[in-house]
Amino acid sequence: MITLLGAGHRHFVLDLCFVPFLDSMGLGTVVAITKLIREHEGSLRITCPSARMLKVFQYGGLGDAYEFYDSPQEATCQAPMGDGLAHWPGPHD
């Protein structure tokens, strides 16, 4: 993450499609990564959260803090606003 931020990347997608479980330690890691990304004026989109994972985000008070998508493809269909779009996989201006 630090290397990518240093290379100019600012917007990320966290693919949870194959993650069967997320606990408070995992949520804390996501929050720490998010803080680092936001310090660089970036964004983090999360894909494929199960109903159980969504509850972890909700119980942690973070349900509204992230954009959730059903797939990585859906998350990358539209580029985020702002700078740091180096190598963004979807179409952008």
Tab-separated table of N, CA and C in Angstrom:
chain	number	residue	atom	x	y	z
A	1	MET	N	0.820	-1.186	0.000
A	1	MET	CA	0.000	0.000	0.000
A	1	MET	C	0.865	1.251	0.000
A	2	ILE	N	1.863	1.268	0.844
A	2	ILE	CA	2.739	2.433	0.940
A	2	ILE	C	3.467	2.651	-0.387
A	3	THR	N	3.931	1.566	-0.996
A	3	THR	CA	4.615	1.668	-2.289
A	3	THR	C	3.671	2.203	-3.356
A	4	LEU	N	2.446	1.719	-3.389
A	4	LEU	CA	1.474	2.183	-4.383
A	4	LEU	C	1.131	3.652	-4.165
A	5	LEU	N	0.959	4.056	-2.926
A	5	LEU	CA	0.687	5.465	-2.644
A	5	LEU	C	1.873	6.333	-3.075
A	6	GLY	N	3.073	5.856	-2.825
A	6	GLY	CA	4.261	6.578	-3.244
A	6	GLY	C	4.385	6.695	-4.754
A	7	ALA	N	3.806	5.734	-5.480
A	7	ALA	CA	3.841	5.743	-6.948
A	7	ALA	C	2.725	6.589	-7.546
A	8	GLY	N	1.890	7.188	-6.685
A	8	GLY	CA	0.848	8.079	-7.177
A	8	GLY	C	-0.552	7.509	-7.186
A	9	HIS	N	-0.711	6.252	-6.820
A	9	HIS	CA	-2.046	5.653	-6.758
A	9	HIS	C	-2.774	6.209	-5.534
A	10	ARG	N	-4.041	6.519	-5.695
A	10	ARG	CA	-4.800	7.104	-4.588
A	10	ARG	C	-6.123	6.388	-4.327
A	11	HIS	N	-6.644	5.688	-5.289
A	11	HIS	CA	-7.964	5.078	-5.175
A	11	HIS	C	-7.823	3.569	-5.308
A	12	PHE	N	-8.407	2.849	-4.338
A	12	PHE	CA	-8.200	1.417	-4.243
A	12	PHE	C	-9.528	0.675	-4.106
A	13	VAL	N	-9.506	-0.598	-4.493
A	13	VAL	CA	-10.633	-1.502	-4.312
A	13	VAL	C	-10.144	-2.659	-3.452
A	14	LEU	N	-10.829	-2.897	-2.357
A	14	LEU	CA	-10.529	-4.032	-1.486
A	14	LEU	C	-11.501	-5.143	-1.836
A	15	ASP	N	-10.987	-6.201	-2.461
A	15	ASP	CA	-11.807	-7.313	-2.925
A	15	ASP	C	-11.942	-8.351	-1.814
A	16	LEU	N	-13.130	-8.459	-1.254
A	16	LEU	CA	-13.404	-9.436	-0.199
A	16	LEU	C	-14.174	-10.648	-0.716
A	17	CYS	N	-14.187	-10.824	-2.048
A	17	CYS	CA	-14.984	-11.900	-2.646
A	17	CYS	C	-14.616	-13.286	-2.117
A	18	PHE	N	-13.362	-13.493	-1.773
A	18	PHE	CA	-12.952	-14.815	-1.319
A	18	PHE	C	-12.559	-14.839	0.156
A	19	VAL	N	-13.001	-13.827	0.894
A	19	VAL	CA	-12.713	-13.747	2.321
A	19	VAL	C	-13.927	-14.278	3.078
A	20	PRO	N	-13.770	-15.409	3.768
A	20	PRO	CA	-14.931	-16.011	4.430
A	20	PRO	C	-15.296	-15.372	5.770
A	21	PHE	N	-14.369	-14.597	6.359
A	21	PHE	CA	-14.604	-14.125	7.720
A	21	PHE	C	-13.862	-12.813	7.928
A	22	LEU	N	-14.489	-11.877	8.605
A	22	LEU	CA	-13.847	-10.615	8.974
A	22	LEU	C	-14.207	-10.326	10.422
A	23	ASP	N	-13.189	-10.211	11.260
A	23	ASP	CA	-13.430	-9.918	12.669
A	23	ASP	C	-12.968	-8.497	12.982
A	24	SER	N	-12.979	-8.147	14.249
A	24	SER	CA	-12.624	-6.782	14.630
A	24	SER	C	-11.170	-6.453	14.295
A	25	MET	N	-10.278	-7.440	14.338
A	25	MET	CA	-8.886	-7.190	13.980
A	25	MET	C	-8.781	-6.866	12.484
A	26	GLY	N	-9.509	-7.607	11.663
A	26	GLY	CA	-9.529	-7.331	10.232
A	26	GLY	C	-10.128	-5.970	9.941
A	27	LEU	N	-11.183	-5.634	10.644
A	27	LEU	CA	-11.816	-4.329	10.484
A	27	LEU	C	-10.848	-3.218	10.885
A	28	GLY	N	-10.099	-3.441	11.949
A	28	GLY	CA	-9.102	-2.460	12.370
A	28	GLY	C	-8.032	-2.248	11.309
A	29	THR	N	-7.658	-3.309	10.624
A	29	THR	CA	-6.684	-3.206	9.541
A	29	THR	C	-7.251	-2.387	8.387
A	30	VAL	N	-8.503	-2.630	8.047
A	30	VAL	CA	-9.162	-1.856	6.983
A	30	VAL	C	-9.196	-0.376	7.367
A	31	VAL	N	-9.506	-0.078	8.602
A	31	VAL	CA	-9.559	1.315	9.066
A	31	VAL	C	-8.172	1.949	8.991
A	32	ALA	N	-7.132	1.236	9.400
A	32	ALA	CA	-5.771	1.771	9.345
A	32	ALA	C	-5.355	2.065	7.906
A	33	ILE	N	-5.674	1.157	6.997
A	33	ILE	CA	-5.369	1.367	5.580
A	33	ILE	C	-6.150	2.571	5.054
A	34	THR	N	-7.390	2.672	5.447
A	34	THR	CA	-8.233	3.787	5.003
A	34	THR	C	-7.658	5.121	5.458
A	35	LYS	N	-7.203	5.198	6.688
A	35	LYS	CA	-6.608	6.446	7.194
A	35	LYS	C	-5.407	6.844	6.352
A	36	LEU	N	-4.562	5.871	6.023
A	36	LEU	CA	-3.391	6.140	5.210
A	36	LEU	C	-3.795	6.628	3.810
A	37	ILE	N	-4.776	5.979	3.221
A	37	ILE	CA	-5.254	6.372	1.892
A	37	ILE	C	-5.849	7.780	1.935
A	38	ARG	N	-6.633	8.074	2.945
A	38	ARG	CA	-7.274	9.394	3.036
A	38	ARG	C	-6.271	10.506	3.328
A	39	GLU	N	-5.176	10.177	4.007
A	39	GLU	CA	-4.110	11.162	4.196
A	39	GLU	C	-3.528	11.614	2.859
A	40	HIS	N	-3.654	10.744	1.855
A	40	HIS	CA	-3.181	11.043	0.506
A	40	HIS	C	-4.340	11.445	-0.412
A	41	GLU	N	-5.476	11.815	0.189
A	41	GLU	CA	-6.671	12.267	-0.536
A	41	GLU	C	-7.197	11.215	-1.507
A	42	GLY	N	-7.168	9.966	-1.079
A	42	GLY	CA	-7.649	8.859	-1.903
A	42	GLY	C	-8.947	8.277	-1.378
A	43	SER	N	-9.309	7.139	-1.950
A	43	SER	CA	-10.555	6.483	-1.553
A	43	SER	C	-10.374	4.968	-1.564
A	44	LEU	N	-11.265	4.288	-0.847
A	44	LEU	CA	-11.261	2.826	-0.790
A	44	LEU	C	-12.683	2.344	-1.007
A	45	ARG	N	-12.846	1.490	-2.001
A	45	ARG	CA	-14.136	0.833	-2.258
A	45	ARG	C	-13.994	-0.627	-1.852
A	46	ILE	N	-15.066	-1.193	-1.319
A	46	ILE	CA	-15.034	-2.567	-0.833
A	46	ILE	C	-16.018	-3.399	-1.643
A	47	THR	N	-15.542	-4.584	-2.089
A	47	THR	CA	-16.394	-5.450	-2.899
A	47	THR	C	-16.714	-6.755	-2.191
A	48	CYS	N	-17.858	-7.291	-2.526
A	48	CYS	CA	-18.334	-8.607	-2.102
A	48	CYS	C	-18.452	-8.824	-0.605
A	49	PRO	N	-18.836	-7.829	0.155
A	49	PRO	CA	-18.979	-8.111	1.590
A	49	PRO	C	-20.195	-8.997	1.822
A	50	SER	N	-20.014	-10.032	2.600
A	50	SER	CA	-21.146	-10.894	2.947
A	50	SER	C	-22.043	-10.145	3.923
A	51	ALA	N	-23.215	-10.673	4.145
A	51	ALA	CA	-24.130	-10.063	5.116
A	51	ALA	C	-23.475	-10.000	6.492
A	52	ARG	N	-22.725	-11.032	6.826
A	52	ARG	CA	-22.029	-11.081	8.124
A	52	ARG	C	-20.977	-9.977	8.205
A	53	MET	N	-20.215	-9.772	7.108
A	53	MET	CA	-19.198	-8.713	7.093
A	53	MET	C	-19.834	-7.337	7.178
A	54	LEU	N	-20.941	-7.163	6.486
A	54	LEU	CA	-21.633	-5.875	6.549
A	54	LEU	C	-22.048	-5.554	7.985
A	55	LYS	N	-22.450	-6.585	8.729
A	55	LYS	CA	-22.811	-6.376	10.133
A	55	LYS	C	-21.605	-5.935	10.946
A	56	VAL	N	-20.429	-6.483	10.650
A	56	VAL	CA	-19.215	-6.077	11.361
A	56	VAL	C	-18.947	-4.592	11.105
A	57	PHE	N	-19.096	-4.166	9.840
A	57	PHE	CA	-18.914	-2.749	9.522
A	57	PHE	C	-19.975	-1.895	10.226
A	58	GLN	N	-21.225	-2.357	10.228
A	58	GLN	CA	-22.308	-1.611	10.873
A	58	GLN	C	-22.084	-1.520	12.379
A	59	TYR	N	-21.768	-2.640	13.016
A	59	TYR	CA	-21.552	-2.640	14.464
A	59	TYR	C	-20.351	-1.795	14.848
A	60	GLY	N	-19.376	-1.702	13.946
A	60	GLY	CA	-18.199	-0.881	14.189
A	60	GLY	C	-18.432	0.593	13.887
A	61	GLY	N	-19.668	0.928	13.478
A	61	GLY	CA	-19.996	2.314	13.160
A	61	GLY	C	-19.434	2.779	11.830
A	62	LEU	N	-19.109	1.832	10.954
A	62	LEU	CA	-18.461	2.167	9.692
A	62	LEU	C	-19.302	1.828	8.461
A	63	GLY	N	-20.547	1.500	8.662
A	63	GLY	CA	-21.401	1.127	7.542
A	63	GLY	C	-21.552	2.219	6.503
A	64	ASP	N	-21.514	3.472	6.928
A	64	ASP	CA	-21.661	4.594	6.000
A	64	ASP	C	-20.319	5.182	5.571
A	65	ALA	N	-19.224	4.643	6.079
A	65	ALA	CA	-17.907	5.206	5.798
A	65	ALA	C	-17.306	4.697	4.488
A	66	TYR	N	-17.875	3.632	3.939
A	66	TYR	CA	-17.320	3.008	2.741
A	66	TYR	C	-18.383	2.862	1.661
A	67	GLU	N	-17.887	2.715	0.441
A	67	GLU	CA	-18.752	2.369	-0.684
A	67	GLU	C	-18.623	0.856	-0.868
A	68	PHE	N	-19.747	0.152	-0.871
A	68	PHE	CA	-19.755	-1.298	-1.029
A	68	PHE	C	-20.310	-1.659	-2.402
A	69	TYR	N	-19.686	-2.639	-3.048
A	69	TYR	CA	-20.079	-3.077	-4.383
A	69	TYR	C	-20.171	-4.593	-4.401
A	70	ASP	N	-20.955	-5.108	-5.346
A	70	ASP	CA	-21.140	-6.551	-5.453
A	70	ASP	C	-19.957	-7.269	-6.099
A	71	SER	N	-19.159	-6.564	-6.898
A	71	SER	CA	-18.032	-7.197	-7.577
A	71	SER	C	-16.939	-6.165	-7.839
A	72	PRO	N	-15.707	-6.627	-8.064
A	72	PRO	CA	-14.640	-5.690	-8.435
A	72	PRO	C	-14.963	-4.956	-9.743
A	73	GLN	N	-15.611	-5.651	-10.666
A	73	GLN	CA	-15.973	-5.025	-11.938
A	73	GLN	C	-16.927	-3.856	-11.713
A	74	GLU	N	-17.902	-4.046	-10.853
A	74	GLU	CA	-18.851	-2.970	-10.548
A	74	GLU	C	-18.138	-1.796	-9.872
A	75	ALA	N	-17.200	-2.104	-8.997
A	75	ALA	CA	-16.482	-1.056	-8.261
A	75	ALA	C	-15.589	-0.220	-9.166
A	76	THR	N	-15.154	-0.796	-10.270
A	76	THR	CA	-14.229	-0.081	-11.155
A	76	THR	C	-14.885	0.436	-12.431
A	77	CYS	N	-16.199	0.324	-12.548
A	77	CYS	CA	-16.894	0.822	-13.743
A	77	CYS	C	-16.794	2.335	-13.882
A	78	GLN	N	-16.768	3.020	-12.777
A	78	GLN	CA	-16.699	4.475	-12.798
A	78	GLN	C	-15.530	4.920	-11.936
A	79	ALA	N	-14.684	5.740	-12.513
A	79	ALA	CA	-13.507	6.217	-11.785
A	79	ALA	C	-13.917	7.168	-10.673
A	80	PRO	N	-13.197	7.134	-9.547
A	80	PRO	CA	-13.462	8.085	-8.466
A	80	PRO	C	-13.113	9.501	-8.909
A	81	MET	N	-13.645	10.458	-8.208
A	81	MET	CA	-13.315	11.846	-8.485
A	81	MET	C	-11.940	12.152	-7.902
A	82	GLY	N	-11.239	13.071	-8.508
A	82	GLY	CA	-9.976	13.537	-7.940
A	82	GLY	C	-8.759	13.001	-8.638
A	83	ASP	N	-7.625	13.313	-8.058
A	83	ASP	CA	-6.337	12.917	-8.618
A	83	ASP	C	-5.985	11.501	-8.189
A	84	GLY	N	-4.836	11.040	-8.648
A	84	GLY	CA	-4.341	9.734	-8.242
A	84	GLY	C	-4.984	8.588	-8.982
A	85	LEU	N	-5.328	8.798	-10.253
A	85	LEU	CA	-5.990	7.736	-11.017
A	85	LEU	C	-5.012	6.957	-11.889
A	86	ALA	N	-3.756	6.961	-11.540
A	86	ALA	CA	-2.764	6.219	-12.319
A	86	ALA	C	-3.161	4.764	-12.432
A	87	HIS	N	-3.237	4.282	-13.636
A	87	HIS	CA	-3.535	2.878	-13.923
A	87	HIS	C	-4.905	2.436	-13.415
A	88	TRP	N	-5.846	3.361	-13.284
A	88	TRP	CA	-7.186	2.971	-12.874
A	88	TRP	C	-7.739	2.023	-13.925
A	89	PRO	N	-8.313	0.888	-13.521
A	89	PRO	CA	-8.718	-0.136	-14.508
A	89	PRO	C	-9.949	0.228	-15.336
A	90	GLY	N	-10.767	1.143	-14.891
A	90	GLY	CA	-11.974	1.472	-15.643
A	90	GLY	C	-11.775	2.721	-16.474
A	91	PRO	N	-12.773	3.068	-17.257
A	91	PRO	CA	-12.665	4.281	-18.072
A	91	PRO	C	-12.686	5.532	-17.215
A	92	HIS	N	-11.909	6.503	-17.599
A	92	HIS	CA	-11.906	7.787	-16.900
A	92	HIS	C	-11.429	8.877	-17.838
A	93	ASP	N	-11.677	10.117	-17.430
A	93	ASP	CA	-11.275	11.263	-18.257
A	93	ASP	C	-9.809	11.553	-18.085
